[in-house]
mmCIF file of C-alpha atoms and ligand atoms in Angstrom:
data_model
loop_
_atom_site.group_PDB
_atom_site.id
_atom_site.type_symbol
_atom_site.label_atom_id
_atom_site.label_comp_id
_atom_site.label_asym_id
_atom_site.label_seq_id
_atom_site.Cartn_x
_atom_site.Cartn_y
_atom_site.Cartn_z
ATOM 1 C CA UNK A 1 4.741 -30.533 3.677
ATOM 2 C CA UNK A 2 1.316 -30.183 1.711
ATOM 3 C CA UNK A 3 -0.608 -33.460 1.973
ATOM 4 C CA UNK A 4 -0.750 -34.546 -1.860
ATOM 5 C CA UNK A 5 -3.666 -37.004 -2.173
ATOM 6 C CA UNK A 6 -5.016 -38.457 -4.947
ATOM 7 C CA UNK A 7 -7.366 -34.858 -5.546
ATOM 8 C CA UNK A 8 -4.413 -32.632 -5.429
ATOM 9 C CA UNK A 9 -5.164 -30.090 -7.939
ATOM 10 C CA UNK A 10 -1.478 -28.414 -9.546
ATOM 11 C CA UNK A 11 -1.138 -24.984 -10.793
ATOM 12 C CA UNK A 12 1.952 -24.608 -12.715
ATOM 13 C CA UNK A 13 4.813 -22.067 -13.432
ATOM 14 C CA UNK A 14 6.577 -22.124 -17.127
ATOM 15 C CA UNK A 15 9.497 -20.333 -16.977
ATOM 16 C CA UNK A 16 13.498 -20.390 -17.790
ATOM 17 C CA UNK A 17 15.487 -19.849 -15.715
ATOM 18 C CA UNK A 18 13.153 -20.515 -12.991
ATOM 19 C CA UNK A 19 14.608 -22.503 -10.317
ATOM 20 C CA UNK A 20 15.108 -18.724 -8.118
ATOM 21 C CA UNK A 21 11.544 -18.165 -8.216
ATOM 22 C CA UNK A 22 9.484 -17.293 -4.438
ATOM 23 C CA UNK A 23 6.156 -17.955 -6.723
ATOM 24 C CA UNK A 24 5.243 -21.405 -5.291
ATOM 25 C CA UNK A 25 6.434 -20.340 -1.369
ATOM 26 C CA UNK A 26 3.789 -17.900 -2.076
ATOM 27 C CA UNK A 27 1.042 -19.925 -4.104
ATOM 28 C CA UNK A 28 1.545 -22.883 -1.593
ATOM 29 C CA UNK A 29 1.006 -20.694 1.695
ATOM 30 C CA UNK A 30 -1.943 -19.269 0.098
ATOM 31 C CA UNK A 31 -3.834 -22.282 -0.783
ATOM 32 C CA UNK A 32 -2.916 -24.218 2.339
ATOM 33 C CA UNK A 33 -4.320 -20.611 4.559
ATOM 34 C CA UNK A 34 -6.951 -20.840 2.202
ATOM 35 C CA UNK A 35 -8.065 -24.706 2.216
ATOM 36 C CA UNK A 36 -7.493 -25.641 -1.444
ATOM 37 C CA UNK A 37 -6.410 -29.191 -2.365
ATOM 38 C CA UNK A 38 -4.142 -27.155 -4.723
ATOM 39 C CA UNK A 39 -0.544 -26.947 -5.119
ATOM 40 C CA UNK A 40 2.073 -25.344 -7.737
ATOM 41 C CA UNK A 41 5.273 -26.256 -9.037
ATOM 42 C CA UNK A 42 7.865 -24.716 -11.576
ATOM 43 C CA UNK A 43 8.567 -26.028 -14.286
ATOM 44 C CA UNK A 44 11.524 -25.057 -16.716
ATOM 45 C CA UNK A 45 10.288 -24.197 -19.951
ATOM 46 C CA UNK A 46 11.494 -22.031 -22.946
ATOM 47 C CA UNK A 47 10.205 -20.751 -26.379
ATOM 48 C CA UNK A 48 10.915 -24.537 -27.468
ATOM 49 C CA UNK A 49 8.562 -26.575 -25.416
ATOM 50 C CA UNK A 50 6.187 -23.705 -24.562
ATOM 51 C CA UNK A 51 3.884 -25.257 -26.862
ATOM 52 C CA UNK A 52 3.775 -28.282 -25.537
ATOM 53 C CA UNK A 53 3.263 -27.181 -21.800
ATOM 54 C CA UNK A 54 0.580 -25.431 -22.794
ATOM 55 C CA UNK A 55 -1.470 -28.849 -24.083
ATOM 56 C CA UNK A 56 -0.392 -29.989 -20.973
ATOM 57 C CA UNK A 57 -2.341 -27.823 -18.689
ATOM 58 C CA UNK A 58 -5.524 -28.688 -20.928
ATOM 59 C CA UNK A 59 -4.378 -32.859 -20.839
ATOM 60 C CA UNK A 60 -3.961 -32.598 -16.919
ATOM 61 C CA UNK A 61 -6.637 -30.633 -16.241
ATOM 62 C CA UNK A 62 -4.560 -28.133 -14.430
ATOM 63 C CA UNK A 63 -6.039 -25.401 -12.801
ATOM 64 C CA UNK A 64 -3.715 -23.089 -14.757
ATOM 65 C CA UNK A 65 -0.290 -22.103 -14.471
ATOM 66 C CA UNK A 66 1.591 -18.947 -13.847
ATOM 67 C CA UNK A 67 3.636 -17.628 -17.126
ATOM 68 C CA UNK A 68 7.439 -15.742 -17.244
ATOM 69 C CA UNK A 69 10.477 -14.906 -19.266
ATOM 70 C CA UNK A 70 11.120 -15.720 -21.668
ATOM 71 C CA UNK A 71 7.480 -16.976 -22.613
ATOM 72 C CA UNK A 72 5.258 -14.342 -21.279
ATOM 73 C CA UNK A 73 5.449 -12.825 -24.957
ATOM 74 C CA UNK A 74 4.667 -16.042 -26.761
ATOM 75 C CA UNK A 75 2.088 -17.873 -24.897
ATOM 76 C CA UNK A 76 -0.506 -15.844 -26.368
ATOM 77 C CA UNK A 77 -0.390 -18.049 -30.016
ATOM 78 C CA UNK A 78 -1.724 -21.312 -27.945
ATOM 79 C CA UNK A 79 -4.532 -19.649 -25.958
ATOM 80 C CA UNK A 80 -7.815 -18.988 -26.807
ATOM 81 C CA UNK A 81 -8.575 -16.153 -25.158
ATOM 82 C CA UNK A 82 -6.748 -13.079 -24.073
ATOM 83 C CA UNK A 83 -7.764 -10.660 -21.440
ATOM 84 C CA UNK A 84 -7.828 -7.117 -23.226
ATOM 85 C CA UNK A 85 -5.114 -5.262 -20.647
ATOM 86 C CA UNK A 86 -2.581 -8.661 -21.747
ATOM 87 C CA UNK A 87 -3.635 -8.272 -25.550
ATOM 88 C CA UNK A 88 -2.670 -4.566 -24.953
ATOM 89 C CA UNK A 89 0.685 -4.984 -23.146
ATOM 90 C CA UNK A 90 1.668 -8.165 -25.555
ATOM 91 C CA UNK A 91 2.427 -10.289 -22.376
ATOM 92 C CA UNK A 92 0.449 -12.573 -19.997
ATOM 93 C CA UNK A 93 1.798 -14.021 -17.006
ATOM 94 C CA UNK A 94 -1.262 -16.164 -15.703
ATOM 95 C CA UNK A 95 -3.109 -18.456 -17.828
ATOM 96 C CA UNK A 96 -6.464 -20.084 -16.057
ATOM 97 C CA UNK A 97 -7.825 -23.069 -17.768
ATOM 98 C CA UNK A 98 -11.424 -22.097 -17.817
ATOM 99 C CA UNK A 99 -14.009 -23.752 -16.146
ATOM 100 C CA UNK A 100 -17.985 -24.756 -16.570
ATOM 101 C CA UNK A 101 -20.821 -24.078 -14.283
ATOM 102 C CA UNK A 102 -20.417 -27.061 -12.639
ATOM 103 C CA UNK A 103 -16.749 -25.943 -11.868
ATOM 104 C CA UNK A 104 -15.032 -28.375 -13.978
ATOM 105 C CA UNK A 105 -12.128 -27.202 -15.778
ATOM 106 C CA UNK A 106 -12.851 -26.903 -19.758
ATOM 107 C CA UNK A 107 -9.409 -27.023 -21.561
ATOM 108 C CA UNK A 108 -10.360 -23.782 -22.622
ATOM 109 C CA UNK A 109 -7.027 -21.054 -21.727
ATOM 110 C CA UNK A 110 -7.551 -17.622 -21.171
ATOM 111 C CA UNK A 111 -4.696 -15.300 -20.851
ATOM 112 C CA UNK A 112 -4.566 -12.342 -18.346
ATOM 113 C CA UNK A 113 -1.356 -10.035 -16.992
ATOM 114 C CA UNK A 114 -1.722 -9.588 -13.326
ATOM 115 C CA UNK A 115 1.456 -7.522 -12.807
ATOM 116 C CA UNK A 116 -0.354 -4.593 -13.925
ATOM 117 C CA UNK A 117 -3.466 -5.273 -11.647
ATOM 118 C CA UNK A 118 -0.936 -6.611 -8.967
ATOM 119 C CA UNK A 119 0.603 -2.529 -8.932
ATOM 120 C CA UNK A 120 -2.927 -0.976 -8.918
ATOM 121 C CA UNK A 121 -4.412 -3.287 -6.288
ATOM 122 C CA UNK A 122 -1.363 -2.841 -3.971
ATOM 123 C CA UNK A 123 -1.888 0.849 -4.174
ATOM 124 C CA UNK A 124 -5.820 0.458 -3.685
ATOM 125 C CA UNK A 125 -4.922 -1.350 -0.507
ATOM 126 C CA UNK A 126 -2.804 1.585 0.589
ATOM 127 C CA UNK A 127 -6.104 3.664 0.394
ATOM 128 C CA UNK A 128 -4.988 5.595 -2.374
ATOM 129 C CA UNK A 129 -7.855 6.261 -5.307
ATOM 130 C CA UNK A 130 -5.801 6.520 -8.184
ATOM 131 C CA UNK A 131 -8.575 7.406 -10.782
ATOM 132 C CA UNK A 132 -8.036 10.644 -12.378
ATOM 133 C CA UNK A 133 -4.159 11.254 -11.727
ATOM 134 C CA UNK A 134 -1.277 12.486 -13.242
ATOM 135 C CA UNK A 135 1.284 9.843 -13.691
ATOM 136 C CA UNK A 136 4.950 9.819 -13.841
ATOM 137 C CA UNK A 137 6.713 6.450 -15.078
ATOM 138 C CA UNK A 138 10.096 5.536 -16.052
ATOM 139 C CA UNK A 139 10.771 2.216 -17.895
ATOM 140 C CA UNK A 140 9.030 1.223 -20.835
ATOM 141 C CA UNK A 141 9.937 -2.849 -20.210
ATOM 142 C CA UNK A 142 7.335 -5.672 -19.068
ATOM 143 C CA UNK A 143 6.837 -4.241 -16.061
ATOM 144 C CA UNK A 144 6.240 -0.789 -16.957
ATOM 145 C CA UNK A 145 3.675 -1.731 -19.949
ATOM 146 C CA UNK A 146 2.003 -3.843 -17.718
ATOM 147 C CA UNK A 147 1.350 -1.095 -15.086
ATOM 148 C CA UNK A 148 0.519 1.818 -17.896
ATOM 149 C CA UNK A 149 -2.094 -0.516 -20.083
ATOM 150 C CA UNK A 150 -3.620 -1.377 -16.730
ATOM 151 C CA UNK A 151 -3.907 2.039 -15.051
ATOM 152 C CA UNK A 152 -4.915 3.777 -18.045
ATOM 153 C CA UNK A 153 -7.958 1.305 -18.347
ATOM 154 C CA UNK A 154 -8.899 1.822 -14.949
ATOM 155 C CA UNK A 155 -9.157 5.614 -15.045
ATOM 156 C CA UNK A 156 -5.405 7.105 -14.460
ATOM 157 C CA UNK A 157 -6.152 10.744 -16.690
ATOM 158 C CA UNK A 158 -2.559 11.369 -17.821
ATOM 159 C CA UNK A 159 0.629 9.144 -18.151
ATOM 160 C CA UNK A 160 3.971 10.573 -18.966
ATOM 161 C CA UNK A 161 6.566 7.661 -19.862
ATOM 162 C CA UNK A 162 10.186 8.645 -19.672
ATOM 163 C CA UNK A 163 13.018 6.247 -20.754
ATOM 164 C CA UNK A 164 16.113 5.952 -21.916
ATOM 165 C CA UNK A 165 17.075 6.197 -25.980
ATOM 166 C CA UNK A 166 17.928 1.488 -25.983
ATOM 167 C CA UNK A 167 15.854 -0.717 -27.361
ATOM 168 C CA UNK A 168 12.950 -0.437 -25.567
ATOM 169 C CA UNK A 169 12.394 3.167 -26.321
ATOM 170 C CA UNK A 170 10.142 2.538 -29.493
ATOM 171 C CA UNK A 171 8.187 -0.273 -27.687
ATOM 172 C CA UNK A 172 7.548 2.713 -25.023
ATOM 173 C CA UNK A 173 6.186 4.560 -27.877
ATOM 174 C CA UNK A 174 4.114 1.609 -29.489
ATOM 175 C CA UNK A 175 2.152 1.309 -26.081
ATOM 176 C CA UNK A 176 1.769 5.401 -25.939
ATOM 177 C CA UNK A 177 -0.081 4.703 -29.266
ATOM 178 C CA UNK A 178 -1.993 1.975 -27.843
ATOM 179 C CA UNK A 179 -3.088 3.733 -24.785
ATOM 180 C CA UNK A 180 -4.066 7.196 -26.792
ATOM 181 C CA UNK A 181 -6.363 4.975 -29.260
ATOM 182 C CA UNK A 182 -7.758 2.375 -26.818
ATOM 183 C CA UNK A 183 -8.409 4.756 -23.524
ATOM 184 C CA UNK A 184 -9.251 7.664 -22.391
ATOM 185 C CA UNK A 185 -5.924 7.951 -20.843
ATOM 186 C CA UNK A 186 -3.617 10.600 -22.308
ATOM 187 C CA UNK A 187 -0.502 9.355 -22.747
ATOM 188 C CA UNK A 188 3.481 10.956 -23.454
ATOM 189 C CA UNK A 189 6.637 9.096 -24.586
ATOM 190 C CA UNK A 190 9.775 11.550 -23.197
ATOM 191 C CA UNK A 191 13.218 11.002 -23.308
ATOM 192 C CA UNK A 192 14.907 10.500 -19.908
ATOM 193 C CA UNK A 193 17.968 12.293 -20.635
ATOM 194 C CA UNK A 194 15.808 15.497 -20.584
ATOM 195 C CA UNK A 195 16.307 16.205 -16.697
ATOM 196 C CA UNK A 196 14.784 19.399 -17.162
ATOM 197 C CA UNK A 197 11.376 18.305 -18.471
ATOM 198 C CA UNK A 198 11.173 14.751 -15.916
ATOM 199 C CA UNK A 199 11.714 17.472 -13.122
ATOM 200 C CA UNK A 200 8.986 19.566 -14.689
ATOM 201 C CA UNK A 201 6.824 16.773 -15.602
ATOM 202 C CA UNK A 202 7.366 15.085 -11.496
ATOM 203 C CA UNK A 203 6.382 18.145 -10.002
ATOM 204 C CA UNK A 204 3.028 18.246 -11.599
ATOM 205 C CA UNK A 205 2.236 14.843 -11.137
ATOM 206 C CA UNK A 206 0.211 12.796 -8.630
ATOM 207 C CA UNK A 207 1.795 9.831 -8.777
ATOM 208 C CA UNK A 208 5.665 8.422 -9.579
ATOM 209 C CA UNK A 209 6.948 4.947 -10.732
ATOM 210 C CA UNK A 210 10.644 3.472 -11.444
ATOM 211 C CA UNK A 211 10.123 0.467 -13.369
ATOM 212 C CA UNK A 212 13.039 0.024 -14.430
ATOM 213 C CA UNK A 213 15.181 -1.956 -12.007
ATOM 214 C CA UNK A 214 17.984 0.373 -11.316
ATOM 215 C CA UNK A 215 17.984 0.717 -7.738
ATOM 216 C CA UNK A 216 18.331 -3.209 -7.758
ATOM 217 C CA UNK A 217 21.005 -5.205 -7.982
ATOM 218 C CA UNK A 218 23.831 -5.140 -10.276
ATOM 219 C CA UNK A 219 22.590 -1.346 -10.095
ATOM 220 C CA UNK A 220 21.388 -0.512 -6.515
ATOM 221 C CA UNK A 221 23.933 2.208 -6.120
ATOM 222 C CA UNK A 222 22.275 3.732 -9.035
ATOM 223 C CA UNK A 223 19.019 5.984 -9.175
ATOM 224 C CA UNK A 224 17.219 7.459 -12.367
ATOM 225 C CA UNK A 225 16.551 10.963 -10.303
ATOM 226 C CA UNK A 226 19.686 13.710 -10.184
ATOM 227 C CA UNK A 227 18.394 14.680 -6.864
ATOM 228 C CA UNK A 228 15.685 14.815 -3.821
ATOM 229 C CA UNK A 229 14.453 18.295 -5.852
ATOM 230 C CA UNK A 230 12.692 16.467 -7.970
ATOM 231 C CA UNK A 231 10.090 15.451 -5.259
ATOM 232 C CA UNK A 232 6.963 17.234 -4.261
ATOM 233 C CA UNK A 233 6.245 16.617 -1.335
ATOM 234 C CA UNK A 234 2.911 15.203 -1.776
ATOM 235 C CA UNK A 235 3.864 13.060 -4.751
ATOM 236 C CA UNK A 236 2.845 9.525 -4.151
ATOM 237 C CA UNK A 237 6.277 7.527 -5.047
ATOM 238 C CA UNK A 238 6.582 3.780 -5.971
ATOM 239 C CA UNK A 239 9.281 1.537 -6.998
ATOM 240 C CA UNK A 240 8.728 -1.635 -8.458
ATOM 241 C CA UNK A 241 11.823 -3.378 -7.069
ATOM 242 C CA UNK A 242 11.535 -5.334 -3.811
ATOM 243 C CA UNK A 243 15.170 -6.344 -3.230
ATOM 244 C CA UNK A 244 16.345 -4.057 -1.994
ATOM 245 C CA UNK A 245 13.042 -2.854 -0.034
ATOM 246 C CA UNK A 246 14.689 0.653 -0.181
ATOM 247 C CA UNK A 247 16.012 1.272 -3.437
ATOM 248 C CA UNK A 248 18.485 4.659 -3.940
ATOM 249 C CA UNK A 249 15.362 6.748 -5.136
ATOM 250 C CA UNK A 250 12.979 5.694 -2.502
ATOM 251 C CA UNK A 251 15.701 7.240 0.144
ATOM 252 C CA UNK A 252 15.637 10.112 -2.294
ATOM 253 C CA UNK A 253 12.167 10.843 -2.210
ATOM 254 C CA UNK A 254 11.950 10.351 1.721
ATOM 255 C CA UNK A 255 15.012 13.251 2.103
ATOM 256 C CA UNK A 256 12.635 15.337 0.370
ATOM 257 C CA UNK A 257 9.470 15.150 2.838
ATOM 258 C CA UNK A 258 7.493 12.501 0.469
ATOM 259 C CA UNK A 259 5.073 10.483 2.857
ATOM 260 C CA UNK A 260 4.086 7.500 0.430
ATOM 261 C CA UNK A 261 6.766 5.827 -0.575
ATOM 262 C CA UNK A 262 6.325 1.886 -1.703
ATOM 263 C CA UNK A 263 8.868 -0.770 -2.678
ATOM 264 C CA UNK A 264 7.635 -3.293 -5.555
ATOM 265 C CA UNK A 265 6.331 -6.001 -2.531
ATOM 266 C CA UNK A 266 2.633 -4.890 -2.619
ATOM 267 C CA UNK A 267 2.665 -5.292 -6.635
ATOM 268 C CA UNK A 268 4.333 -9.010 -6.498
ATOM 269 C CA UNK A 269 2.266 -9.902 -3.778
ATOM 270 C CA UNK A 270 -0.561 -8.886 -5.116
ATOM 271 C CA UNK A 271 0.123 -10.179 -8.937
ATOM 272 C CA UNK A 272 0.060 -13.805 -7.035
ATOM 273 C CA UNK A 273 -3.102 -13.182 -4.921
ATOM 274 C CA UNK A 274 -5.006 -12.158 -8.129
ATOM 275 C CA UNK A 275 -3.475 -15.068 -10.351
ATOM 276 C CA UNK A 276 -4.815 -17.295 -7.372
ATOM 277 C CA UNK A 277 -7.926 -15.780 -7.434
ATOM 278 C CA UNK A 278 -8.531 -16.908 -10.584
ATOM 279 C CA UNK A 279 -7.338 -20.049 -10.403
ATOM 280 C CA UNK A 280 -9.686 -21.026 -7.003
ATOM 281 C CA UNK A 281 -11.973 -17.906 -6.924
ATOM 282 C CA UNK A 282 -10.337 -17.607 -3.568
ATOM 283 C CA UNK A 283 -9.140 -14.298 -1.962
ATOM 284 C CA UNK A 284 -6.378 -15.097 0.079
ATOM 285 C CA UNK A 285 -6.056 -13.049 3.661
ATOM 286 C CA UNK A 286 -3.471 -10.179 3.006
ATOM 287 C CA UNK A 287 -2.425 -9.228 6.335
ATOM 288 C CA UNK A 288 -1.299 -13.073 6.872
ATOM 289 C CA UNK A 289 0.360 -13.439 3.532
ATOM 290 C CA UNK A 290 2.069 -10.068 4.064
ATOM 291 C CA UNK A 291 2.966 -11.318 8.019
ATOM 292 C CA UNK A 292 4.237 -14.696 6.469
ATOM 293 C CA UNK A 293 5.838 -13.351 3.435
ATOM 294 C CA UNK A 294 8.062 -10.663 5.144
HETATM 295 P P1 NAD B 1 12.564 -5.216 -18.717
HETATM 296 O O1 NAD B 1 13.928 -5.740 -19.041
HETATM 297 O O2 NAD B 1 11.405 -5.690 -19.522
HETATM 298 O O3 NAD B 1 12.600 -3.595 -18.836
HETATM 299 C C1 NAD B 1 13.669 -2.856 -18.286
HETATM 300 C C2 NAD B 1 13.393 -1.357 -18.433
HETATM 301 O O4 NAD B 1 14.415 -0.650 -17.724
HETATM 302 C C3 NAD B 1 13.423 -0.839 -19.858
HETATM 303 O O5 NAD B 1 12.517 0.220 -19.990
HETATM 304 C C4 NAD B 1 14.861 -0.331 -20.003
HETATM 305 O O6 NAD B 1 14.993 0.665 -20.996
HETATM 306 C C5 NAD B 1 15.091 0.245 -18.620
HETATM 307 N N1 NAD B 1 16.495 0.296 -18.237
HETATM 308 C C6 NAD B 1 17.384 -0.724 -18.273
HETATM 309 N N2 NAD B 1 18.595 -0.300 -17.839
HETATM 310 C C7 NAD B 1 18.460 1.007 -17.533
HETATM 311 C C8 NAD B 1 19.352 2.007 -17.031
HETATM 312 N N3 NAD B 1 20.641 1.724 -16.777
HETATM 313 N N4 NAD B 1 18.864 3.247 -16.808
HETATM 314 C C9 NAD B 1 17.572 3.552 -17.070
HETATM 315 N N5 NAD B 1 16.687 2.645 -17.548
HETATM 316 C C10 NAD B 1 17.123 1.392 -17.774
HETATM 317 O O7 NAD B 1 12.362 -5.495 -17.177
HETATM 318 P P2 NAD B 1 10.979 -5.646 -16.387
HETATM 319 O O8 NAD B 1 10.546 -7.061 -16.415
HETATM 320 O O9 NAD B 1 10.053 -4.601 -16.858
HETATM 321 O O10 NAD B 1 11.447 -5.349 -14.886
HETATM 322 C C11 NAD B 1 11.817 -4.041 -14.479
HETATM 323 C C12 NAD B 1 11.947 -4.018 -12.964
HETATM 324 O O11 NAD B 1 10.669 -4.284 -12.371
HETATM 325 C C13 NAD B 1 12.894 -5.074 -12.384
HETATM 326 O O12 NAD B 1 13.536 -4.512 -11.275
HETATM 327 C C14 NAD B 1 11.962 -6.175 -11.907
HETATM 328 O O13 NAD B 1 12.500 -6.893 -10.817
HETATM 329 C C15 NAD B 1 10.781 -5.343 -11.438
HETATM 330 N N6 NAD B 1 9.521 -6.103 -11.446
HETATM 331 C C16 NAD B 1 8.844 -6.151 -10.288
HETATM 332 C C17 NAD B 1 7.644 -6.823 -10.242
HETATM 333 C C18 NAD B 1 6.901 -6.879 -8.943
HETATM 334 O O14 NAD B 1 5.988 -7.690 -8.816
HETATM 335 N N7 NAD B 1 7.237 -6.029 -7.993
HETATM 336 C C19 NAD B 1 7.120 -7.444 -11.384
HETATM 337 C C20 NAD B 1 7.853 -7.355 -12.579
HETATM 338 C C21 NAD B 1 9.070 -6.681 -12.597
#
């Protein structure tokens, strides 16, 4: 039990549903290990009173709060700043109420995405140097955008999206757009029904992400990739599901001699430590978080 005094700082979390979330186990160990007077809670909030629990954050002089669905798209039009990788993807998850040289929180709300940086960092920490290499990423959703607009600003030479032909096939090529205009990235939009050219495409790449959640539940029997052929062996593969830690393609990719294989745990962790970074300027110790965490 945090001791709450009359100093207690409060991050937030806007989100609906959100009562499932692991956000403020994490937050709350974090500032406790870290000796902030800080806590966060969740709150459940929609498109509807988004608005409103924005002015909140500058009335209580909250530290900030942590943004999802289905506001993470909207929460941009009561901000007044966005970060340029969040401008780019069209979704922020944290939102830090700025603060003065003195410290003091201004009422001022800037906007940043740190599931992107969270899937960078994680890899950073696995000592892998990602600048300059050919990636391979399926899923054109938040989670995808996030982790493309992010690694093609910090120096990732060549991204080739794959996805299937729903909904979110034309957003896939909106950010391919963005990325070839605002970076020196060069990016691909490919359809993932073309086996022949993912294969082709996976075998001269660095680097390989599913973010696309199949491999999780109601589709953890399920895997993007026909076979363990498609691996190289030195292809560095990542999934950005954490339940289950070993998805269908990460067993896939193992079978097929690939050494770096990572679950979606380093990106979530890490999308939290940077969000509380900004909050408290605090890094938080990894190696406890990670022992704590599981
Ligand atoms: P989203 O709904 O925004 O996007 C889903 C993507 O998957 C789309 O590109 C869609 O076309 C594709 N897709 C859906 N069904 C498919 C199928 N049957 N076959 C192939 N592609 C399919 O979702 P999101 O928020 O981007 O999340 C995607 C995954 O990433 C989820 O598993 C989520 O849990 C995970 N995620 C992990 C973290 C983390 O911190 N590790 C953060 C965000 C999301």
């Amino acid at each position: 039990m945090p001791n709450i005094t009359g100093h207690t700082e409060l991050v937030g979390l806007m989100a609906y549903p959100i009562r499932h979330t692991q956000s403020p186990t994490t937050h709350n160990l974090a500032y406790d290990k870290n000796g902030d007077d800080v806590i966060q809670l969740a709150f459940e909030v929609d498109n509807d009173s988004l608005k409103d629990a924005v002015q909140s954050i500058r009335a209580l002089k909250m530290l900030g709060s942590n943004i999802s669905m289905p506001n993470k798209t909207v929460v941009h039009k009561y901000l007044d700043e966005v970060d340029e990788a969040a401008k780019l993807c069209g979704a922020i998850n944290t939102v830090v109420n700025l603060r003065d040289e003195n410290g003091q929180v201004t009422g001022k709300l800037k906007g940043y995405n740190t599931d992107g940086m969270g899937y960078w960092q994680a890899l950073t920490e696995e000592g892998i140097d990602f600048k300059g290499m050919k990636m391979v990423l399926i899923g054109t959703g938040g989670a995808a955008t996030a982790i493309a607009v992010r690694g093609a600003l910090d120096g990732v030479a060549e991204i080739e999206i794959f996805n299937i032909k729903d909904k979110f096939y034309s957003r896939g090529e909106e950010i391919v757009d963005l990325i070839n205009k605002n970076t020196n990235c060069k990016a691909t939009m490919n359809d993932l029904a073309d086996k022949d050219l993912l294969k082709e495409k996976m075998h001269a790449a660095d680097l390989f992400c599913d973010a696309t959640g199949v491999g999780m539940h109601p589709l953890e029997d399920l895997s993007n990739i026909p076979d363990p052929s498609f691996f190289k062996k030195d292809l560095i593969v990542t999934d950005t599901v954490y339940a289950p830690r070993e998805t269908v393609m990460m067993k896939q990719a193992k079978e097929a001699g690939c050494e770096k294989v990572f679950n979606g745990m380093g990106m979530m962790l890490f999308q939290a430590l940077i969000a509380i970074k900004l909050y408290t300027g605090k890094d938080t110790p990894v190696d406890y978080m990670k022992e704590k965490l599981g």
